[in-house]
């Protein structure tokens, strides 16, 4: 069944990846080093940069804040080795001016090299979005040793469910904004292959969006697992919905506690979840599952996109680093009405969302509470932050129940 | 420059089977014509501006269509698309335009004097008359592909041309991005304002990029001649008025178009036209005349007659709701227009509308009196 799929990138300009996968052969994959990436040749240009510079006067997103005419002029005729251009990367931010209260990122990566070739624009965006993280000088810690997590069991009178998600990209294949149909199908093949090797509590099944039966679809909807074609213009304007539903699908284990989305906004989104407050078990399974999947793809000569400056490479710059969002659905009827609620969350480095996820409203007083940060701290650190923070919120709620007063915690040092 | 397809050479590393789109659920002209062989033959080609096969077909891949409505499923990114990808586009053009062959020639006739009648449609039934077409400016790429710089240059040139018009065509340009609220309300009330495309047929082809940059509306002071700049085509030109004087509407249409064309020619940017395809536009369905001449007409009885659709077919007309394409009719009022675009001239197409609507109004009147209309059903035009 091995495909004849292979990719050779030109080594002439020291691009640094040689990825050859044939019938069961092992790759000699070379880690990409920043200084070896060279922009590729000619991009069609009939007009000078000043005539092409987008009108961003009504815009409120990170791209619009940092894309000066000078940076545009410097980068507009460059492209990554695969041919992804600046105009493609910023299109979503040009088409979606944003909202005065909500600052979106406003650009995406089409491949791993985007972060290199367009670093003059992406580095300041990353700095703004990730709390001053300077990828030129700092390194990002990766730590998936879940045994280090402590106090990870919540009071289930308050916490209804616990969940940890992240994304992973397959090195050597373009990202959803830019991938060709063949690449997307290869992402699916590589991932499904790896997931088929999982066993024990992780054993499961793949449901391709193109071949799902009506019964399977209904079950996945009932389980709240099914993802649909993106409608958000933030995603569609970046080209991520092309060729839908070709090569998209959902994998989950038989116990329905470990779930992988394939080819939605990232190559893969990996989710561990369960009802109740046992975040420790959720995180254990998360780390174990991720490591297993990584081992499986490495056996076939593939690896995840990762480097020590940016951590795990994903489509949206906001998800760099850990790509991790650890959260709970928690009932906080009194605390959520307290005027100090937002400030408490801020100082705990947490954010609230409605129970439908990003950009939804809370139902009753049940909130989705998760970590704000993604880059610059490890997975263990971020999940610990959520654990400590949610425990604090529950303590506040209990105090308010007894008519006692609560304290706004001090912000973390350095903030 | 749509998404993900400009790195065409890189894509050639993958086999045809791996890149060929899954069209098994699709019902559009592109899906019916595109085979792996054609895909394999054309996928390494590009137009001089860099438009590729995958660019052409993306909208058709992303929009499988509906079992009852056959969309085209592809667009052109520039004038040369119709040449470079003719192995795909010629059969699509043939399917869409009644068997039009690659060797056929298209006749252009914008001499309004050649229209017979058309000034006597009963205004008790015909509420309004309208003729629209599109024009592409030679030397620029089309809305699916053009860059901001190009789009702005098209706008600048168009505004220059339009603001130099005088007499009955003297008017003003309203750029979408700097319109005041008052101007916007007025344009909405006049039914002139066009909005950012929401149809995925257009958005998946990349036509809404950078909205509203470079887009705008020009109309004459009398509000009877209107031009949209950089919507689905470079220019959409519309002549309209209340009532049934289609003859006058067509006169204004032809005169205005000719004046505009002269000005563009003086700037060395005439309209895209050739003797095979006529006027070249973004969607292959609009080739030829690009003309849709139509009326809003009250036909409450005739529209419920069992043979209404057959009558329309024989008259070479089509019906739409009063909101335009893909809308429903309101209160028995239909938008009736010509079905053909390519292979017959502007005069011939408007003639069919004028004659056909006149006949249908007569039939409506007969039905009002309780008389039968079977003897009036026309032969196939």
XYZ file of N, CA, C and O in Angstrom, chain A residues 122-304:
732
model
N 6.318 38.648 10.825
C 5.799 37.717 11.825
C 6.422 37.879 13.202
O 5.743 37.717 14.218
N 7.699 38.212 13.255
C 8.344 38.344 14.570
C 7.670 39.407 15.444
O 7.369 39.136 16.607
N 7.419 40.622 14.924
C 6.711 41.592 15.769
C 5.274 41.178 16.096
O 4.760 41.479 17.173
N 4.618 40.479 15.164
C 3.262 40.006 15.448
C 3.299 38.987 16.588
O 2.479 39.045 17.526
N 4.271 38.087 16.523
C 4.417 37.078 17.575
C 4.715 37.750 18.900
O 4.167 37.391 19.948
N 5.545 38.765 18.855
C 5.883 39.490 20.086
C 4.640 40.120 20.693
O 4.420 40.055 21.906
N 3.808 40.755 19.840
C 2.609 41.404 20.345
C 1.616 40.374 20.884
O 1.041 40.533 21.959
N 1.411 39.329 20.118
C 0.385 38.360 20.483
C 0.770 37.511 21.672
O -0.075 37.039 22.424
N 2.048 37.234 21.831
C 2.509 36.309 22.872
C 3.304 37.023 23.948
O 4.358 36.558 24.374
N 2.760 38.191 24.362
C 3.286 38.814 25.579
C 4.745 39.198 25.535
O 5.449 38.989 26.521
N 5.210 39.661 24.432
C 6.600 40.102 24.392
C 7.596 39.009 24.080
O 8.810 39.227 24.174
N 7.139 37.821 23.686
C 8.064 36.731 23.369
C 8.900 37.111 22.147
O 8.370 37.379 21.074
N 10.218 37.120 22.315
C 11.098 37.515 21.224
C 11.746 36.264 20.650
O 12.693 35.713 21.231
N 11.248 35.784 19.518
C 11.759 34.508 19.010
C 13.172 34.618 18.474
O 13.791 33.611 18.147
N 13.684 35.839 18.367
C 15.076 35.940 17.916
C 16.045 35.602 19.030
O 17.159 35.175 18.787
N 15.594 35.809 20.273
C 16.532 35.606 21.384
C 16.078 34.535 22.368
O 16.884 34.003 23.114
N 14.767 34.254 22.397
C 14.279 33.321 23.424
C 14.120 31.918 22.870
O 14.075 31.721 21.651
N 14.016 30.948 23.784
C 13.686 29.602 23.341
C 12.416 29.147 24.059
O 12.127 29.578 25.176
N 11.673 28.298 23.390
C 10.394 27.842 23.926
C 10.556 26.453 24.529
O 11.056 25.540 23.870
N 10.131 26.264 25.776
C 10.267 24.949 26.411
C 9.111 24.026 26.045
O 7.949 24.413 26.126
N 9.445 22.809 25.648
C 8.417 21.801 25.414
C 8.522 20.769 26.530
O 9.603 20.277 26.829
N 7.412 20.474 27.185
C 7.433 19.495 28.277
C 6.103 18.766 28.305
O 5.072 19.340 28.682
N 6.116 17.533 27.870
C 4.902 16.723 27.860
C 4.976 15.615 28.914
O 4.409 14.531 28.733
N 5.656 15.866 30.019
C 5.734 14.898 31.115
C 4.601 15.177 32.098
O 4.744 15.975 33.037
N 3.483 14.521 31.889
C 2.280 14.840 32.667
C 2.414 14.432 34.137
O 1.607 14.864 34.974
N 3.415 13.628 34.482
C 3.564 13.234 35.890
C 3.887 14.439 36.760
O 3.712 14.409 37.985
N 4.347 15.521 36.127
C 4.709 16.705 36.917
C 3.481 17.495 37.346
O 3.593 18.407 38.177
N 2.318 17.189 36.802
C 1.125 17.980 37.145
C 0.637 17.598 38.533
O 0.516 16.418 38.863
N 0.366 18.590 39.363
C -0.181 18.264 40.689
C -1.511 18.976 40.931
O -1.814 19.995 40.309
N -2.276 18.403 41.822
C -3.602 18.917 42.196
C -4.559 18.962 41.012
O -5.427 19.835 40.925
N -4.405 18.025 40.118
C -5.188 18.106 38.886
C -6.553 17.477 38.940
O -7.058 17.003 37.914
N -7.191 17.445 40.108
C -8.551 16.893 40.199
C -9.456 17.946 40.818
O -9.236 18.395 41.927
N -10.461 18.355 40.054
C -11.319 19.448 40.479
C -12.548 18.952 41.224
O -12.973 17.811 41.035
N -13.137 19.859 41.990
C -14.399 19.599 42.667
C -15.498 19.496 41.615
O -15.817 20.468 40.923
N -16.078 18.304 41.507
C -17.036 18.079 40.427
C -18.415 18.647 40.698
O -19.315 18.524 39.871
N -18.553 19.312 41.849
C -19.788 20.052 42.026
C -19.743 21.334 41.193
O -20.747 21.990 40.973
N -18.551 21.688 40.718
C -18.394 22.912 39.937
C -17.906 22.627 38.529
O -18.400 23.204 37.576
N -16.935 21.738 38.420
C -16.362 21.462 37.104
C -17.108 20.320 36.434
O -17.159 19.202 36.942
N -17.708 20.616 35.279
C -18.530 19.644 34.579
C -17.723 18.783 33.611
O -18.052 17.625 33.379
N -16.687 19.384 33.020
C -15.875 18.609 32.062
C -14.493 19.243 31.948
O -14.316 20.427 32.222
N -13.548 18.395 31.499
C -12.153 18.835 31.359
C -11.641 18.450 29.987
O -11.966 17.376 29.477
N -10.807 19.328 29.438
C -10.390 19.107 28.048
C -9.030 19.741 27.793
O -8.739 20.817 28.332
N -8.189 19.055 27.007
C -6.932 19.648 26.560
C -6.829 19.434 25.065
O -7.028 18.322 24.586
N -6.512 20.501 24.315
C -6.345 20.342 22.876
C -5.044 20.984 22.426
O -4.541 21.895 23.064
N -4.527 20.483 21.317
C -3.425 21.146 20.648
C -3.497 20.810 19.162
O -4.432 20.155 18.716
N -2.521 21.291 18.418
C -2.443 20.962 17.006
C -1.055 20.442 16.696
O -0.098 20.707 17.440
N -0.957 19.678 15.625
C 0.351 19.232 15.168
C 0.365 19.290 13.645
O -0.625 18.934 12.984
N 1.517 19.716 13.106
C 1.676 19.781 11.649
C 2.718 18.769 11.220
O 3.714 18.557 11.922
N 2.513 18.180 10.073
C 3.449 17.185 9.553
C 4.521 17.893 8.733
O 4.225 18.538 7.717
N 5.749 17.777 9.187
C 6.853 18.453 8.484
C 6.977 17.959 7.066
O 6.919 16.766 6.804
N 7.173 18.930 6.134
C 7.364 18.565 4.737
C 6.113 18.732 3.898
O 6.171 18.629 2.672
N 4.983 18.985 4.542
C 3.736 19.189 3.802
C 3.207 20.586 4.107
O 3.262 21.035 5.251
N 2.689 21.259 3.087
C 2.192 22.626 3.290
C 0.982 22.639 4.218
O 0.273 21.644 4.353
N 0.735 23.795 4.816
C -0.356 23.942 5.781
C -1.681 24.218 5.075
O -1.696 24.561 3.893
N -2.803 24.079 5.788
C -4.125 24.211 5.162
C -4.365 25.431 4.266
O -5.068 25.295 3.277
N -3.798 26.607 4.550
C -4.060 27.689 3.603
C -3.465 27.462 2.221
O -3.954 28.022 1.245
N -2.404 26.671 2.142
C -1.666 26.567 0.877
C -1.601 25.165 0.306
O -1.194 24.991 -0.836
N -1.996 24.166 1.075
C -1.719 22.803 0.626
C -2.470 22.466 -0.649
O -3.566 22.945 -0.888
N -1.846 21.618 -1.456
C -2.530 21.117 -2.639
C -3.405 19.949 -2.214
O -3.286 19.429 -1.096
N -4.272 19.483 -3.129
C -5.116 18.332 -2.775
C -4.242 17.116 -2.466
O -4.533 16.376 -1.525
N -3.188 16.920 -3.217
C -2.327 15.755 -2.976
C -1.677 15.829 -1.604
O -1.603 14.832 -0.884
N -1.229 17.018 -1.231
C -0.607 17.158 0.094
C -1.617 16.898 1.198
O -1.324 16.242 2.202
N -2.807 17.455 1.022
C -3.827 17.275 2.048
C -4.153 15.798 2.208
O -4.316 15.277 3.314
N -4.259 15.098 1.102
C -4.547 13.661 1.149
C -3.400 12.905 1.807
O -3.618 11.904 2.498
N -2.186 13.402 1.613
C -1.030 12.754 2.233
C -1.050 12.964 3.745
O -0.728 12.055 4.509
N -1.428 14.175 4.178
C -1.574 14.418 5.622
C -2.562 13.426 6.200
O -2.321 12.811 7.249
N -3.668 13.245 5.520
C -4.694 12.316 5.989
C -4.116 10.908 6.071
O -4.253 10.216 7.083
N -3.428 10.498 5.018
C -2.910 9.132 4.957
C -1.900 8.885 6.074
O -1.998 7.887 6.798
N -0.966 9.804 6.230
C 0.076 9.645 7.249
C -0.540 9.577 8.644
O -0.177 8.738 9.476
N -1.496 10.477 8.908
C -2.085 10.540 10.241
C -2.948 9.325 10.526
O -2.856 8.725 11.610
N -3.786 8.959 9.588
C -4.682 7.817 9.800
C -3.877 6.535 9.989
O -4.193 5.695 10.839
N -2.825 6.401 9.214
C -1.884 5.296 9.351
C -1.336 5.195 10.778
O -1.322 4.126 11.390
N -0.891 6.346 11.297
C -0.309 6.376 12.640
C -1.376 6.043 13.683
O -1.134 5.269 14.617
N -2.561 6.616 13.538
C -3.610 6.407 14.529
C -4.069 4.952 14.550
O -4.471 4.432 15.601
N -3.966 4.297 13.405
C -4.379 2.895 13.344
C -3.475 2.018 14.207
O -3.854 0.908 14.592
N -2.294 2.528 14.542
C -1.364 1.749 15.358
C -1.600 1.895 16.850
O -0.935 1.254 17.668
N -2.541 2.763 17.243
C -2.795 2.952 18.671
C -3.566 1.763 19.231
O -4.372 1.138 18.529
N -3.311 1.473 20.521
C -3.951 0.291 21.124
C -4.395 0.585 22.541
O -4.214 1.704 23.049
N -4.966 -0.399 23.178
C -5.436 -0.248 24.557
C -6.561 0.761 24.630
O -7.476 0.748 23.796
N -6.461 1.683 25.576
C -7.548 2.661 25.721
C -7.534 3.689 24.597
O -8.456 4.493 24.467
N -6.472 3.652 23.805
C -6.387 4.604 22.703
C -6.851 4.016 21.370
O -6.933 4.716 20.374
N -7.182 2.735 21.339
C -7.602 2.122 20.067
C -8.879 2.789 19.572
O -9.789 3.071 20.362
N -8.952 3.029 18.276
C -10.131 3.735 17.779
C -10.365 3.568 16.297
O -9.854 2.640 15.674
N -11.103 4.530 15.728
C -11.551 4.414 14.335
C -11.597 5.774 13.645
O -11.865 6.798 14.280
N -11.375 5.738 12.326
C -11.375 6.953 11.529
C -12.672 7.095 10.734
O -13.169 6.123 10.168
N -13.214 8.301 10.713
C -14.429 8.592 9.938
C -14.095 9.690 8.943
O -13.970 10.855 9.298
N -13.990 9.293 7.691
C -13.683 10.291 6.661
C -14.937 11.108 6.358
O -16.020 10.560 6.230
N -14.789 12.416 6.219
C -15.952 13.263 5.960
C -16.614 12.923 4.625
O -17.816 13.079 4.453
N -15.833 12.450 3.655
C -16.422 12.155 2.351
C -17.189 10.840 2.354
O -18.038 10.618 1.499
N -16.883 9.946 3.325
C -17.487 8.621 3.237
C -18.350 8.263 4.434
O -18.838 7.151 4.523
N -18.529 9.186 5.324
C -19.316 8.954 6.526
C -20.736 8.542 6.156
O -21.350 9.137 5.274
N -21.290 7.576 6.861
C -22.706 7.254 6.657
C -23.556 8.232 7.450
O -23.065 8.905 8.355
N -24.842 8.276 7.134
C -25.733 9.174 7.878
C -25.760 8.812 9.355
O -25.772 9.683 10.224
N -25.756 7.513 9.650
C -25.791 7.067 11.047
C -24.535 7.511 11.785
O -24.587 7.998 12.914
N -23.386 7.351 11.139
C -22.123 7.771 11.760
C -22.128 9.275 11.996
O -21.704 9.762 13.045
N -22.642 10.001 11.000
C -22.666 11.457 11.120
C -23.521 11.877 12.311
O -23.122 12.716 13.116
N -24.681 11.249 12.432
C -25.569 11.602 13.530
C -24.918 11.308 14.876
O -25.004 12.101 15.811
N -24.249 10.164 14.963
C -23.588 9.791 16.218
C -22.506 10.804 16.577
O -22.394 11.216 17.738
N -21.725 11.212 15.581
C -20.649 12.179 15.828
C -21.202 13.536 16.241
O -20.602 14.241 17.056
N -22.363 13.903 15.670
C -22.992 15.153 16.082
C -23.458 15.030 17.527
O -23.224 15.922 18.355
N -24.084 13.908 17.858
C -24.581 13.706 19.219
C -23.445 13.714 20.231
O -23.619 14.171 21.367
N -22.299 13.200 19.830
C -21.140 13.182 20.727
C -20.430 14.532 20.773
O -19.442 14.669 21.491
N -20.909 15.480 20.005
C -20.265 16.799 19.897
C -18.851 16.690 19.333
O -17.950 17.424 19.733
N -18.640 15.750 18.419
C -17.315 15.548 17.834
C -17.201 16.112 16.426
O -16.124 16.418 15.957
N -18.336 16.199 15.739
C -18.268 16.515 14.308
C -17.896 17.969 14.083
O -18.486 18.853 14.681
N -16.902 18.215 13.228
C -16.629 19.589 12.842
C -17.158 19.789 11.432
O -17.202 18.867 10.625
N -17.574 21.016 11.171
C -18.204 21.298 9.896
C -17.322 22.199 9.040
O -16.349 22.761 9.523
N -17.702 22.345 7.800
C -16.973 23.231 6.900
C -16.887 24.606 7.549
O -17.877 25.131 8.012
N -15.680 25.189 7.584
C -15.557 26.496 8.235
C -16.444 27.535 7.546
O -16.487 27.576 6.311
N -17.140 28.334 8.344
C -17.900 29.438 7.770
C -17.281 30.776 8.159
O -17.548 31.787 7.541
N -16.431 30.744 9.190
C -15.831 32.001 9.605
C -14.987 32.559 8.468
O -14.108 31.877 7.944
N -15.233 33.823 8.090
C -14.426 34.415 7.016
C -12.942 34.516 7.380
O -12.109 34.608 6.480
N -12.629 34.458 8.679
C -11.218 34.454 9.062
C -10.526 33.248 8.431
O -9.380 33.328 8.004
N -11.242 32.127 8.384
C -10.676 30.903 7.814
C -10.882 30.800 6.306
O -9.980 30.408 5.571
N -12.099 31.153 5.842
C -12.365 30.962 4.414
C -11.540 31.914 3.560
O -11.088 31.532 2.480
N -11.323 33.131 4.048
C -10.517 34.078 3.268
C -9.052 33.654 3.198
O -8.299 34.160 2.371
N -8.653 32.751 4.081
C -7.277 32.246 4.035
C -7.176 30.986 3.187
O -6.123 30.376 3.096
N -8.276 30.576 2.606
C -8.240 29.433 1.698
C -8.291 28.079 2.365
O -7.999 27.066 1.741
N -8.685 28.034 3.637
C -8.609 26.757 4.356
C -9.780 25.832 4.056
O -9.734 24.658 4.417
N -10.817 26.347 3.420
C -11.979 25.500 3.144
C -11.956 24.931 1.728
O -12.905 24.281 1.299
N -10.880 25.182 1.004
C -10.805 24.691 -0.375
C -10.999 23.177 -0.446
O -10.562 22.438 0.428
N -11.670 22.761 -1.528
C -11.841 21.341 -1.841
C -12.618 20.564 -0.779
O -12.580 19.328 -0.759
N -13.307 21.305 0.144
C -14.070 20.603 1.190
C -15.044 19.629 0.544
O -15.702 19.952 -0.419
N -15.236 18.414 1.109
C -14.626 17.860 2.324
C -13.479 16.890 2.042
O -13.173 16.037 2.864
N -12.855 17.023 0.886
C -11.783 16.121 0.459
C -10.689 16.013 1.531
O -10.144 17.009 1.966
N -10.372 14.793 1.930
C -9.287 14.489 2.876
C -9.487 15.058 4.277
O -8.540 15.238 5.019
N -10.735 15.340 4.624
C -10.997 15.757 6.010
C -11.667 14.620 6.750
O -12.402 13.833 6.160
N -11.416 14.536 8.045
C -12.056 13.469 8.796
C -11.807 13.587 10.278
O -11.084 14.471 10.751
N -12.446 12.681 10.991
C -12.374 12.659 12.457
C -11.996 11.262 12.900
O -12.569 10.277 12.432
N -11.031 11.190 13.800
C -10.686 9.907 14.387
C -10.996 9.996 15.863
O -10.755 11.030 16.498
N -11.548 8.972 16.482
C -11.642 8.971 17.943
C -11.494 7.556 18.482
O -11.772 6.568 17.777
N -11.043 7.490 19.753
C -10.875 6.164 20.358
C -12.252 5.622 20.757
O -13.242 6.355 20.819
N -12.281 4.332 21.005
C -13.568 3.682 21.291
C -14.234 4.264 22.523
O -15.448 4.320 22.623
N -13.392 4.733 23.481
C -13.963 5.280 24.717
C -14.431 6.711 24.558
O -14.957 7.306 25.491
N -14.178 7.284 23.382
C -14.592 8.676 23.097
C -13.948 9.683 24.044
O -14.574 10.671 24.445
N -12.681 9.437 24.389
C -11.974 10.387 25.252
C -10.733 10.969 24.579
O -10.044 11.807 25.160
N -10.436 10.525 23.355
C -9.261 11.006 22.639
C -9.642 11.132 21.179
O -10.086 10.164 20.554
N -9.476 12.328 20.650
C -10.100 12.663 19.362
C -9.105 13.417 18.497
O -8.345 14.252 19.005
N -9.067 13.130 17.221
C -8.171 13.856 16.313
C -8.968 14.368 15.110
O -9.652 13.599 14.456
N -8.869 15.670 14.864
C -9.468 16.257 13.649
C -8.375 16.317 12.598
O -7.260 16.768 12.892
N -8.708 15.933 11.389
C -7.699 15.943 10.328
C -8.058 16.969 9.265
O -9.166 16.965 8.734
N -7.101 17.884 9.000
C -7.239 18.852 7.920
C -8.393 19.840 8.080
O -9.084 20.181 7.130
N -8.583 20.284 9.307
C -9.505 21.413 9.501
C -8.646 22.669 9.432
O -8.112 22.969 8.361
N -8.435 23.371 10.529
C -7.607 24.578 10.455
C -6.113 24.240 10.508
O -5.272 25.041 10.100
N -5.785 23.086 11.042
C -4.397 22.617 11.057
C -4.365 21.213 10.458
O -5.397 20.594 10.261
N -3.164 20.706 10.202
C -3.063 19.324 9.735
C -3.834 18.410 10.678
O -4.677 17.620 10.262
N -3.491 18.510 11.979
C -4.216 17.721 12.978
C -4.514 18.582 14.193
O -3.736 19.452 14.569
N -5.685 18.343 14.780
C -5.997 18.897 16.081
C -6.213 17.696 16.986
O -6.955 16.775 16.610
N -5.521 17.670 18.139
C -5.570 16.510 19.025
C -6.266 16.921 20.304
O -5.901 17.925 20.926
N -7.264 16.183 20.694
C -8.104 16.572 21.832
C -8.257 15.410 22.787
O -8.595 14.289 22.376
N -8.013 15.683 24.072
C -8.302 14.699 25.108
C -9.357 15.308 26.010
O -9.245 16.479 26.391
N -10.400 14.554 26.315
C -11.469 15.149 27.113
C -12.251 14.083 27.860
O -12.219 12.900 27.510
N -12.948 14.515 28.897
C -13.891 13.651 29.576
C -14.783 14.486 30.462
O -14.449 15.629 30.789
N -15.900 13.895 30.827
C -16.792 14.573 31.760
C -16.105 14.580 33.124
O -15.289 13.716 33.441
N -16.477 15.579 33.927
C -15.949 15.614 35.283
C -14.672 16.415 35.400
O -14.253 17.104 34.454
N -14.020 16.316 36.575
C -12.916 17.212 36.885
C -11.548 16.581 36.945
O -10.623 17.160 37.515
N -11.360 15.402 36.327
C -10.071 14.734 36.430
C -9.124 15.214 35.331
O -8.782 14.482 34.395
N -8.666 16.456 35.465
C -7.761 17.042 34.481
C -6.457 16.271 34.421
O -5.832 16.182 33.361
N -6.070 15.687 35.546
C -4.818 14.911 35.568
C -4.896 13.757 34.576
O -3.994 13.534 33.777
N -6.029 13.037 34.610
C -6.167 11.897 33.720
C -6.260 12.352 32.265
O -5.708 11.738 31.357
N -6.965 13.467 32.066
C -7.099 14.024 30.718
C -5.718 14.377 30.164
O -5.382 14.055 29.017
N -4.901 15.015 31.001
C -3.577 15.442 30.560
C -2.647 14.256 30.367
O -1.826 14.222 29.439
N -2.782 13.236 31.244
C -1.986 11.998 31.089
C -2.249 11.390 29.714
O -1.332 11.036 28.982
N -3.532 11.260 29.404
C -3.916 10.628 28.156
C -3.457 11.458 26.965
O -3.002 10.935 25.946
N -3.593 12.769 27.126
C -3.165 13.721 26.090
C -1.693 13.502 25.750
O -1.324 13.301 24.587
N -0.850 13.509 26.780
C 0.591 13.387 26.555
C 0.943 12.013 26.001
O 1.757 11.876 25.085
N 0.327 11.013 26.562
C 0.606 9.644 26.125
C 0.204 9.462 24.662
O 0.961 8.940 23.851
N -1.007 9.923 24.363
C -1.506 9.788 22.992
C -0.626 10.522 21.997
O -0.250 10.001 20.951
N -0.258 11.765 22.334
C 0.587 12.558 21.441
C 1.920 11.877 21.198
O 2.414 11.843 20.071
N 2.493 11.363 22.265
C 3.807 10.735 22.120
C 3.706 9.475 21.269
O 4.598 9.195 20.456
N 2.636 8.725 21.463
C 2.426 7.521 20.662
C 2.304 7.864 19.187
O 2.926 7.224 18.331
N 1.476 8.860 18.892
C 1.267 9.246 17.494
C 2.592 9.707 16.881
O 2.934 9.345 15.756
N 3.347 10.474 17.674
C 4.633 10.958 17.160
C 5.567 9.791 16.862
O 6.240 9.758 15.833
N 5.571 8.815 17.750
C 6.432 7.651 17.547
C 6.028 6.923 16.266
O 6.878 6.516 15.473
N 4.717 6.785 16.056
C 4.221 6.086 14.870
C 4.635 6.778 13.581
O 5.030 6.129 12.613
N 4.517 8.113 13.539
C 4.871 8.766 12.283
C 6.377 8.757 12.076
O 6.850 8.679 10.937
N 7.122 8.770 13.187
C 8.582 8.740 13.040
C 9.053 7.410 12.485
O 10.018 7.351 11.727
N 8.326 6.347 12.850
C 8.690 5.030 12.313
C 8.610 5.018 10.796
O 9.319 4.278 10.124
N 7.726 5.824 10.257
C 7.571 5.866 8.808
C 8.390 6.983 8.171
O 8.244 7.268 6.996
N 9.182 7.647 8.977
C 10.069 8.657 8.425
C 9.518 10.064 8.417
O 10.080 10.960 7.785
N 8.434 10.309 9.131
C 7.879 11.653 9.204
C 8.153 12.250 10.585
O 8.541 11.539 11.502
N 7.922 13.551 10.718
C 8.010 14.162 12.038
C 7.100 15.381 12.076
O 6.618 15.849 11.045
N 6.895 15.884 13.300
C 6.081 17.099 13.458
C 6.942 18.317 13.191
O 8.148 18.325 13.405
